[in-house]
PDB file of C-alpha atoms in Angstrom:
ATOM      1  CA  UNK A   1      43.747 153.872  68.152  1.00 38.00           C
ATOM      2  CA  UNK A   2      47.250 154.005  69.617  1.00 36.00           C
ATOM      3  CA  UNK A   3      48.729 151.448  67.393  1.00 34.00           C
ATOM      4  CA  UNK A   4      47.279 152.297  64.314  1.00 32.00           C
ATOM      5  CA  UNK A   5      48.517 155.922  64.808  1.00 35.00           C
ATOM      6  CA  UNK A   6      52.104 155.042  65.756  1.00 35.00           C
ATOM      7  CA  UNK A   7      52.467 152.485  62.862  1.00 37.00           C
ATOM      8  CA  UNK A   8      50.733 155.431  60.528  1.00 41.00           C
ATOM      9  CA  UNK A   9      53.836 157.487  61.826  1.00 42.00           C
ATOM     10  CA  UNK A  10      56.361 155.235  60.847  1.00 43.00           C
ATOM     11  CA  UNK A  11      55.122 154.905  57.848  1.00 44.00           C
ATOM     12  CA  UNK A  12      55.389 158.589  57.572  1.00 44.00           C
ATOM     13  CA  UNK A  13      58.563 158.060  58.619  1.00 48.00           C
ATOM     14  CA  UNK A  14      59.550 155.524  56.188  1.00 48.00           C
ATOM     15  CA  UNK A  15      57.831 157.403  53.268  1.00 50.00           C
ATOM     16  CA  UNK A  16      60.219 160.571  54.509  1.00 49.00           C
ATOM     17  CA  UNK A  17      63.197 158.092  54.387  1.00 49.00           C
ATOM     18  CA  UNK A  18      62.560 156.698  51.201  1.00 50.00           C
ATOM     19  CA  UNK A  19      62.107 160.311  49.314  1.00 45.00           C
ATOM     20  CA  UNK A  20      65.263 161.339  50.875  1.00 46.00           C
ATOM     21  CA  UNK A  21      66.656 158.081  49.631  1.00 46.00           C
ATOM     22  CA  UNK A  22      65.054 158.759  46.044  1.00 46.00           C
ATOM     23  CA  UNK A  23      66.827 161.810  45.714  1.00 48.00           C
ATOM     24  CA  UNK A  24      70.313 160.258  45.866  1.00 49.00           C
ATOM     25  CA  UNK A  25      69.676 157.409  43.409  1.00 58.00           C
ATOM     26  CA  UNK A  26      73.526 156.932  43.072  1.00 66.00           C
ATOM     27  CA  UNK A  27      75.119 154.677  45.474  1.00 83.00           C
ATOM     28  CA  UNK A  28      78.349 155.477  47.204  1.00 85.00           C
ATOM     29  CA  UNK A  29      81.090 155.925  45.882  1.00 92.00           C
ATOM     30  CA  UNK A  30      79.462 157.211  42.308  1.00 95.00           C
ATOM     31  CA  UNK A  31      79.377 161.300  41.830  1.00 96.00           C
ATOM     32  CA  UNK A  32      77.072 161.494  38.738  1.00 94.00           C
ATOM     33  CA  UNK A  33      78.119 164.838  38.415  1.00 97.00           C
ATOM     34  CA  UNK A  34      81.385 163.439  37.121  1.00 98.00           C
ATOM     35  CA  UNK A  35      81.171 162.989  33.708  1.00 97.00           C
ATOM     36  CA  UNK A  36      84.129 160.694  33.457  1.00 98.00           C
ATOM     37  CA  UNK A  37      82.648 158.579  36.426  1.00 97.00           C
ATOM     38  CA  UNK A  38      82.240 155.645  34.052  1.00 97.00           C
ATOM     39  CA  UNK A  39      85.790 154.899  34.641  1.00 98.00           C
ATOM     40  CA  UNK A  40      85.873 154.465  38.472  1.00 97.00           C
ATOM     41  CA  UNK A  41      83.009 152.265  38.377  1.00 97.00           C
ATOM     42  CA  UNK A  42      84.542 149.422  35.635  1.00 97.00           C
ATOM     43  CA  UNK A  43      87.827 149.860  38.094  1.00 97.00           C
ATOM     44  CA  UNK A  44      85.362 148.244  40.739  1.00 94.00           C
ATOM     45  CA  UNK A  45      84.297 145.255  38.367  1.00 95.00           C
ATOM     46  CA  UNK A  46      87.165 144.351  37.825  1.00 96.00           C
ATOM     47  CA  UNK A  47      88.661 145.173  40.596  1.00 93.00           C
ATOM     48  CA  UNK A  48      85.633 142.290  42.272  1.00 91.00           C
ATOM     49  CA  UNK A  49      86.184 140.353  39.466  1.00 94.00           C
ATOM     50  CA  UNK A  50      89.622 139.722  39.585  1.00 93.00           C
ATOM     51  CA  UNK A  51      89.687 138.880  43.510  1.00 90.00           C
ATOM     52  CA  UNK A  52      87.067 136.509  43.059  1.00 89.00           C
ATOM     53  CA  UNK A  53      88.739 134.599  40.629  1.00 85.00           C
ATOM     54  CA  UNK A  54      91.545 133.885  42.747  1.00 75.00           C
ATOM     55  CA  UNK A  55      94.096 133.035  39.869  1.00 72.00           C
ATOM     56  CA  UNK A  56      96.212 135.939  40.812  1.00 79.00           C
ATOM     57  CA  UNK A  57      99.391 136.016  39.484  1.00 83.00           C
ATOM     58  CA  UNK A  58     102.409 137.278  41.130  1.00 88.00           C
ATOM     59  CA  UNK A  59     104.841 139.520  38.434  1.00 96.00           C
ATOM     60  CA  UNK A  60     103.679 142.562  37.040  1.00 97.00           C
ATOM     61  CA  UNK A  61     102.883 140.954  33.352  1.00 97.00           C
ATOM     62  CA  UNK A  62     101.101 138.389  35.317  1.00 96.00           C
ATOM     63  CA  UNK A  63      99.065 140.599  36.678  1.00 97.00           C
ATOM     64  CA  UNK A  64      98.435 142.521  33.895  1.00 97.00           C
ATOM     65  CA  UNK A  65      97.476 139.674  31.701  1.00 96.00           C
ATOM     66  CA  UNK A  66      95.096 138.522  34.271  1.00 95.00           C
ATOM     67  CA  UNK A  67      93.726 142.329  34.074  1.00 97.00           C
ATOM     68  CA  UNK A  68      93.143 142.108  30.707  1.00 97.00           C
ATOM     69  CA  UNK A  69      91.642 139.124  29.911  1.00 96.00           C
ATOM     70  CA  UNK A  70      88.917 139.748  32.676  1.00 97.00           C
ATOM     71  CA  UNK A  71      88.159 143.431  31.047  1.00 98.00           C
ATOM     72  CA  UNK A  72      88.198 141.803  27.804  1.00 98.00           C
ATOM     73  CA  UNK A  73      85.158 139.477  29.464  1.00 97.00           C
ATOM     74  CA  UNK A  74      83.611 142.496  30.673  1.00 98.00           C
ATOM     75  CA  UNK A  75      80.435 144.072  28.914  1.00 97.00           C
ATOM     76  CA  UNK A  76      81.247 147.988  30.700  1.00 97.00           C
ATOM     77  CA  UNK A  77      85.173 147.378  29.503  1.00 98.00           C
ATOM     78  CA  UNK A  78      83.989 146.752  26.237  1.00 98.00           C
ATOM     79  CA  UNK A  79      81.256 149.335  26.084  1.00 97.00           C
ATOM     80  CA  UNK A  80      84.043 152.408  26.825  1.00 97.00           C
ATOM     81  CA  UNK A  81      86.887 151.021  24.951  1.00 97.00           C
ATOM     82  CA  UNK A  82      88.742 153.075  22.757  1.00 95.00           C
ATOM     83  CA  UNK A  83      89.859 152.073  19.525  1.00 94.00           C
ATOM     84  CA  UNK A  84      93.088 152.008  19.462  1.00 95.00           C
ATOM     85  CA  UNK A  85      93.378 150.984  23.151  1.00 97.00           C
ATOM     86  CA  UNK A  86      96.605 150.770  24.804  1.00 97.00           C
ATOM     87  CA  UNK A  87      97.411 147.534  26.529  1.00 97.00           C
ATOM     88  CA  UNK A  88      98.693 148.010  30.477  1.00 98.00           C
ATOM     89  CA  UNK A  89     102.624 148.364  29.981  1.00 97.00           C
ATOM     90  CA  UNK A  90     104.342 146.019  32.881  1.00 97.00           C
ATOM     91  CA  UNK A  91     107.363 148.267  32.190  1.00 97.00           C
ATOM     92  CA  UNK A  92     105.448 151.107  32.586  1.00 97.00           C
ATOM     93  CA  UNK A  93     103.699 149.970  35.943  1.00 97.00           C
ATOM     94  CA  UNK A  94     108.023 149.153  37.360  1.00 97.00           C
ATOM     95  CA  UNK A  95     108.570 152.013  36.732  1.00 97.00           C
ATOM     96  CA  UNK A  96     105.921 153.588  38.695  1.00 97.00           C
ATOM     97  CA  UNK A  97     106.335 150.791  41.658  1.00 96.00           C
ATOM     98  CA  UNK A  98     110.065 151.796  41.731  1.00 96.00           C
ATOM     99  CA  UNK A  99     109.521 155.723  41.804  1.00 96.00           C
ATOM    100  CA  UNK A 100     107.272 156.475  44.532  1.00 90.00           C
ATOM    101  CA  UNK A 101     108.743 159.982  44.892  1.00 90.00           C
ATOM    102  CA  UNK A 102     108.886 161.536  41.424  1.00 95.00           C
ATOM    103  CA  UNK A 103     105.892 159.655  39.347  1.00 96.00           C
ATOM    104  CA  UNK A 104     103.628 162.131  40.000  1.00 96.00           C
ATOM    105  CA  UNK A 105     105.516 165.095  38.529  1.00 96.00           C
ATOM    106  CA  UNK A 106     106.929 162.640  35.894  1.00 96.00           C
ATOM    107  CA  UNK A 107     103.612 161.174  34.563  1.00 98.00           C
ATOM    108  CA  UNK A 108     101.728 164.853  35.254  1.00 98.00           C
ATOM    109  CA  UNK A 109     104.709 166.738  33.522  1.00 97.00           C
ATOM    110  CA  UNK A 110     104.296 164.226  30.587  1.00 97.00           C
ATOM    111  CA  UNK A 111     100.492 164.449  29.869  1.00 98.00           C
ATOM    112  CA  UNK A 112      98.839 166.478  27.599  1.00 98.00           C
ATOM    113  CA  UNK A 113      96.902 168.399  29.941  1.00 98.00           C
ATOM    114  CA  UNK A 114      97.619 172.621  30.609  1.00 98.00           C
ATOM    115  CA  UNK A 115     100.384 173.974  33.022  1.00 98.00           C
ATOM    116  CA  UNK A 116      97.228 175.147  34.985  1.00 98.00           C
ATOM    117  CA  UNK A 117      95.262 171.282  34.470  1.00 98.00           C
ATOM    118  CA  UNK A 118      98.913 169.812  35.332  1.00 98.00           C
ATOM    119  CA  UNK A 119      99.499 171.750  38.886  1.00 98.00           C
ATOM    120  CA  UNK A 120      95.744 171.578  39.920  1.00 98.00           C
ATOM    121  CA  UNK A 121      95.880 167.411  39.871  1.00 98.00           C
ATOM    122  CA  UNK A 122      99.695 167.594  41.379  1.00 97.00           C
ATOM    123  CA  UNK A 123      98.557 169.486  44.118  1.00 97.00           C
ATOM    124  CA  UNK A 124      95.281 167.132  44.405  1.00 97.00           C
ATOM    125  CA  UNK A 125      97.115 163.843  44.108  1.00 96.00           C
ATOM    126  CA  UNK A 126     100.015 165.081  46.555  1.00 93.00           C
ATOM    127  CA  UNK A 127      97.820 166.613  49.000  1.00 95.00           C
ATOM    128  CA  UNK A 128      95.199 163.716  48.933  1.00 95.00           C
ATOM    129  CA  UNK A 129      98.118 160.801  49.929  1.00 91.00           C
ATOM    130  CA  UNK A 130      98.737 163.034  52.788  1.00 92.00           C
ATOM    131  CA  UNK A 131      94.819 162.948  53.415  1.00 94.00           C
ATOM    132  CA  UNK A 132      94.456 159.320  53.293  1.00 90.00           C
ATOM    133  CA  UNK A 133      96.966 158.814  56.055  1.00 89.00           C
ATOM    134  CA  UNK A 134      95.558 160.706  58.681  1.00 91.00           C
ATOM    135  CA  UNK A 135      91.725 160.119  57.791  1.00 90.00           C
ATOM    136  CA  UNK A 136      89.585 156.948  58.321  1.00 86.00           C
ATOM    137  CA  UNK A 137      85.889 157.789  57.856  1.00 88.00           C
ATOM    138  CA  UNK A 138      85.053 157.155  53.987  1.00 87.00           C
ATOM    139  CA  UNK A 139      82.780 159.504  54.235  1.00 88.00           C
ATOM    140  CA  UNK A 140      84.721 162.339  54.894  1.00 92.00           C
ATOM    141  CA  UNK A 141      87.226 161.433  52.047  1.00 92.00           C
ATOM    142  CA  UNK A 142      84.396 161.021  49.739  1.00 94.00           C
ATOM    143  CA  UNK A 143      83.475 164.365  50.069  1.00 95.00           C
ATOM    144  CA  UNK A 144      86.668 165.659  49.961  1.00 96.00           C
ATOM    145  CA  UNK A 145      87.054 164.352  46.399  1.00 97.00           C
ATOM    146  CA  UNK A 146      83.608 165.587  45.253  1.00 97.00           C
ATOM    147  CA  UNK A 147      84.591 169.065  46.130  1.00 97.00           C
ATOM    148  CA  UNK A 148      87.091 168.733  44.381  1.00 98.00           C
ATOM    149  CA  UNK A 149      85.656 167.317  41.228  1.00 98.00           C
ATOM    150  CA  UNK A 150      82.972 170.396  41.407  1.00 98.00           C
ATOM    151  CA  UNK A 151      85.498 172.802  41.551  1.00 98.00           C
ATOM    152  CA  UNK A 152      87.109 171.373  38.752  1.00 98.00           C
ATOM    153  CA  UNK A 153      84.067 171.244  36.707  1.00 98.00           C
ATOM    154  CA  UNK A 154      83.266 174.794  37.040  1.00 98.00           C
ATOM    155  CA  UNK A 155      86.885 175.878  36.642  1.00 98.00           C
ATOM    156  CA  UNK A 156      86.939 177.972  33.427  1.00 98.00           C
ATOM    157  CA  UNK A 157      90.590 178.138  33.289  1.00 98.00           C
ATOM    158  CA  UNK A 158      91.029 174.284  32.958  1.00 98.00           C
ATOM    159  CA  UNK A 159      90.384 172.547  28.850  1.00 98.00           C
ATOM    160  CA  UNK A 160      88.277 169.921  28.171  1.00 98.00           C
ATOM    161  CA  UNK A 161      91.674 167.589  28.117  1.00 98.00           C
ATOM    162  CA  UNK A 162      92.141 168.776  31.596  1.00 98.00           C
ATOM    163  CA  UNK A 163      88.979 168.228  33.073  1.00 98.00           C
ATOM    164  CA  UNK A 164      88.565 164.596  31.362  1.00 98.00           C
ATOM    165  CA  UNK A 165      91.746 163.384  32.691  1.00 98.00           C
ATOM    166  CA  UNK A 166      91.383 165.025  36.438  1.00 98.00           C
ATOM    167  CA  UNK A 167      88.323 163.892  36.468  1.00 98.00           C
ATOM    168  CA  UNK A 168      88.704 160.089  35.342  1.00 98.00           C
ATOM    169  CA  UNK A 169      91.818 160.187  37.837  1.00 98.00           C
ATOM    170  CA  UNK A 170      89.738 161.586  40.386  1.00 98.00           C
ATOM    171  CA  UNK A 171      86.916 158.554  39.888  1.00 98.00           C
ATOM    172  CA  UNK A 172      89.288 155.873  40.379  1.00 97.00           C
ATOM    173  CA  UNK A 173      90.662 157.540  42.963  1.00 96.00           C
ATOM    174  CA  UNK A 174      87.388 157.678  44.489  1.00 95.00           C
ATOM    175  CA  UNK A 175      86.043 154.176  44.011  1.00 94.00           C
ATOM    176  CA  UNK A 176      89.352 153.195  44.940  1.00 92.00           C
ATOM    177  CA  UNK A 177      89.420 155.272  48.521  1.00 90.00           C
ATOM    178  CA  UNK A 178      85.950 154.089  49.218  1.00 87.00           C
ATOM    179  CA  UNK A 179      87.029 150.418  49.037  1.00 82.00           C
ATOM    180  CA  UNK A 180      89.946 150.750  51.159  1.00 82.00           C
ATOM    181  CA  UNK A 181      87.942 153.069  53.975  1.00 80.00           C
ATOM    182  CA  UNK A 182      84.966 150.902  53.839  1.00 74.00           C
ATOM    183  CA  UNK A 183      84.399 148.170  56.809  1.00 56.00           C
ATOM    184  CA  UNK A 184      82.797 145.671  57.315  1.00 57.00           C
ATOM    185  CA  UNK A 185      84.608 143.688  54.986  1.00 64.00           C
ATOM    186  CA  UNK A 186      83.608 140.724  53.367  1.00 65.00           C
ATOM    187  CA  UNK A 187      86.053 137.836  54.077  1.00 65.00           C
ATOM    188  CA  UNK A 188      86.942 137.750  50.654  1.00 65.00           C
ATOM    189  CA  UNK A 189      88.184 141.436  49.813  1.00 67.00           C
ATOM    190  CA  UNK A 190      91.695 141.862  50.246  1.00 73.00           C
ATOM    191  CA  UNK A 191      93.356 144.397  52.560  1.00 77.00           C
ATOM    192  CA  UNK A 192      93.205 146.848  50.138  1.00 80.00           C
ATOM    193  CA  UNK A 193      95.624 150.497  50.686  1.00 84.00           C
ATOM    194  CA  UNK A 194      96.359 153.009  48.024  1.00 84.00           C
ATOM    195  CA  UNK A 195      99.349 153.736  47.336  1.00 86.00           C
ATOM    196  CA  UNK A 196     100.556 157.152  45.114  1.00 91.00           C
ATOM    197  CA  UNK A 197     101.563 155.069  41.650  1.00 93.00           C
ATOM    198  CA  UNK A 198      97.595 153.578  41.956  1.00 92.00           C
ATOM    199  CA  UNK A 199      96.272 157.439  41.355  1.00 96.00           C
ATOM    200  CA  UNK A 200      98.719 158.272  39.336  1.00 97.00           C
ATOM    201  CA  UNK A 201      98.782 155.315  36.877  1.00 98.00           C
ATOM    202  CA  UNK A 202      95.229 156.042  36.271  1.00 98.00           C
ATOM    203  CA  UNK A 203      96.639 159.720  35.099  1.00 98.00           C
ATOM    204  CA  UNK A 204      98.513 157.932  32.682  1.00 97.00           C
ATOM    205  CA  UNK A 205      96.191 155.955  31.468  1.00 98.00           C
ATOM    206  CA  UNK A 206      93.697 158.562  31.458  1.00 98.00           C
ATOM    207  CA  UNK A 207      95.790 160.067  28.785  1.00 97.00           C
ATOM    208  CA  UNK A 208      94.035 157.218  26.425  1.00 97.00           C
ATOM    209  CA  UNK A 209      90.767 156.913  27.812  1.00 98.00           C
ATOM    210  CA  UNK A 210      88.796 155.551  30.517  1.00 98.00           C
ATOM    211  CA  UNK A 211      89.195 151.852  30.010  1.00 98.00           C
ATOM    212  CA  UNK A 212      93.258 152.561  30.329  1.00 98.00           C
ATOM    213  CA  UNK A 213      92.799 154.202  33.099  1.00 98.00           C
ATOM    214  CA  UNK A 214      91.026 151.458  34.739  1.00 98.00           C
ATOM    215  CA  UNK A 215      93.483 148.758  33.794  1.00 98.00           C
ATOM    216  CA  UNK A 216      96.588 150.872  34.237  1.00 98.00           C
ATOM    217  CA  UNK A 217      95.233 151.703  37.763  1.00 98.00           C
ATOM    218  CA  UNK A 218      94.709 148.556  38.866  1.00 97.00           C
ATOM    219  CA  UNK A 219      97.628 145.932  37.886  1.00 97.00           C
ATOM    220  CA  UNK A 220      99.553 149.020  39.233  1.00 97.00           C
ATOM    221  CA  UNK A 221      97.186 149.230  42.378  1.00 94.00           C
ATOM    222  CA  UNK A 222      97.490 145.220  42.572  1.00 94.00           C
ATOM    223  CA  UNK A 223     100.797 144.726  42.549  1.00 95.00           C
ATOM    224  CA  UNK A 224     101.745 147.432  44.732  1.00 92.00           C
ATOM    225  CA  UNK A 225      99.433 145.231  47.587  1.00 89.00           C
TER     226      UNK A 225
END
């Protein structure tokens, strides 16, 4: 009787487990309460895609070509483009390389979002660089950003412009933290940090949609490593 009832246990167990599991269907790093989350995960494809191919490229337009003709390949790139879509600018992604200091208040000051939408992601984006370097468990920064993305989402003050480029900033950022945090690498991911023009180059590309944001984020995210 002893064994039956222990293994009739665990799978009481298991069956507890597995509800708890069923609950939350979404696999880290997704928040499915973000709306805009659509963008974070196509920054993952390619971000795979692109390291897997190997053919990196070394200059900025190099990069960004390479970018672009693997989201052009890409059924979730294609599925969320906007027509028009804006191409990555290389100038655009110097710039941002070569201003680590003032981007963020250039690029937020220069979006179309509210003074309130504006100084809610500057303080996010500032405050979250200063996050990153003194915390290690993904965890931990993943819910950091999901309280922030609820707050946002309930904040009545912010417009819909504001919430849909915080929040496609605030995927990337996301997916993007995740991957860094993660471990156990496999041997082929790159040592992967992010870096303040990474966030805020998906701001600016936010601006268009979420497929710019996605590109713009990561040639800018790829050349910075």
């Amino acid at each position: 009787g002893l064994v039956s009832c222990s293994s009739d246990n665990e799978t009481r167990n298991s069956e507890n487990i597995n509800s708890i599991f069923a609950q939350r269907i979404t696999p880290l790093p997704e928040n499915e309460a973000n709306p805009y989350d659509d963008a974070g995960l196509l920054y993952n494809e390619l971000f795979d895609t692109y390291y897997t191919n190997g053919n990196l490229g070394s200059t900025v337009s190099q990069i960004a070509t390479q970018v672009q003709t693997i989201a052009d390949a890409n059924a979730s790139f294609n599925s969320i483009k906007e027509f028009p879509y804006h191409s990555v600018s290389s100038t655009r992604v110097q710039y941002l390389l070569e201003h680590p200091t003032t981007c963020v208040n250039d690029v937020i000051s220069a979006s179309s979002m509210s003074t309130v939408g504006k100084s809610s992601l500057a303080n996010f984006v500032n405050f979250f660089i200063v996050f990153l370097g003194t915390e290690s468990d993904c965890d931990v920064i993943y819910q950091k950003v999901v309280a922030y993305e609820s707050a946002v989402l309930l904040n009545s003050l912010l417009t819909e412009t504001d919430k849909r480029i915080i929040l496609t900033t605030t995927s990337i950022t996301r997916h993007s933290a995740y991957r860094a945090r993660k471990k156990p690498k496999k041997n082929t991911d790159p040592d992967w940090d992010i870096f303040i023009g990474n966030i805020i180059a998906s701001t600016e590309g936010a601006e268009y949609g979420s497929a710019e944001a996605a590109t713009m984020a990561l040639v800018t995210g790829i050349a910075q490593n």
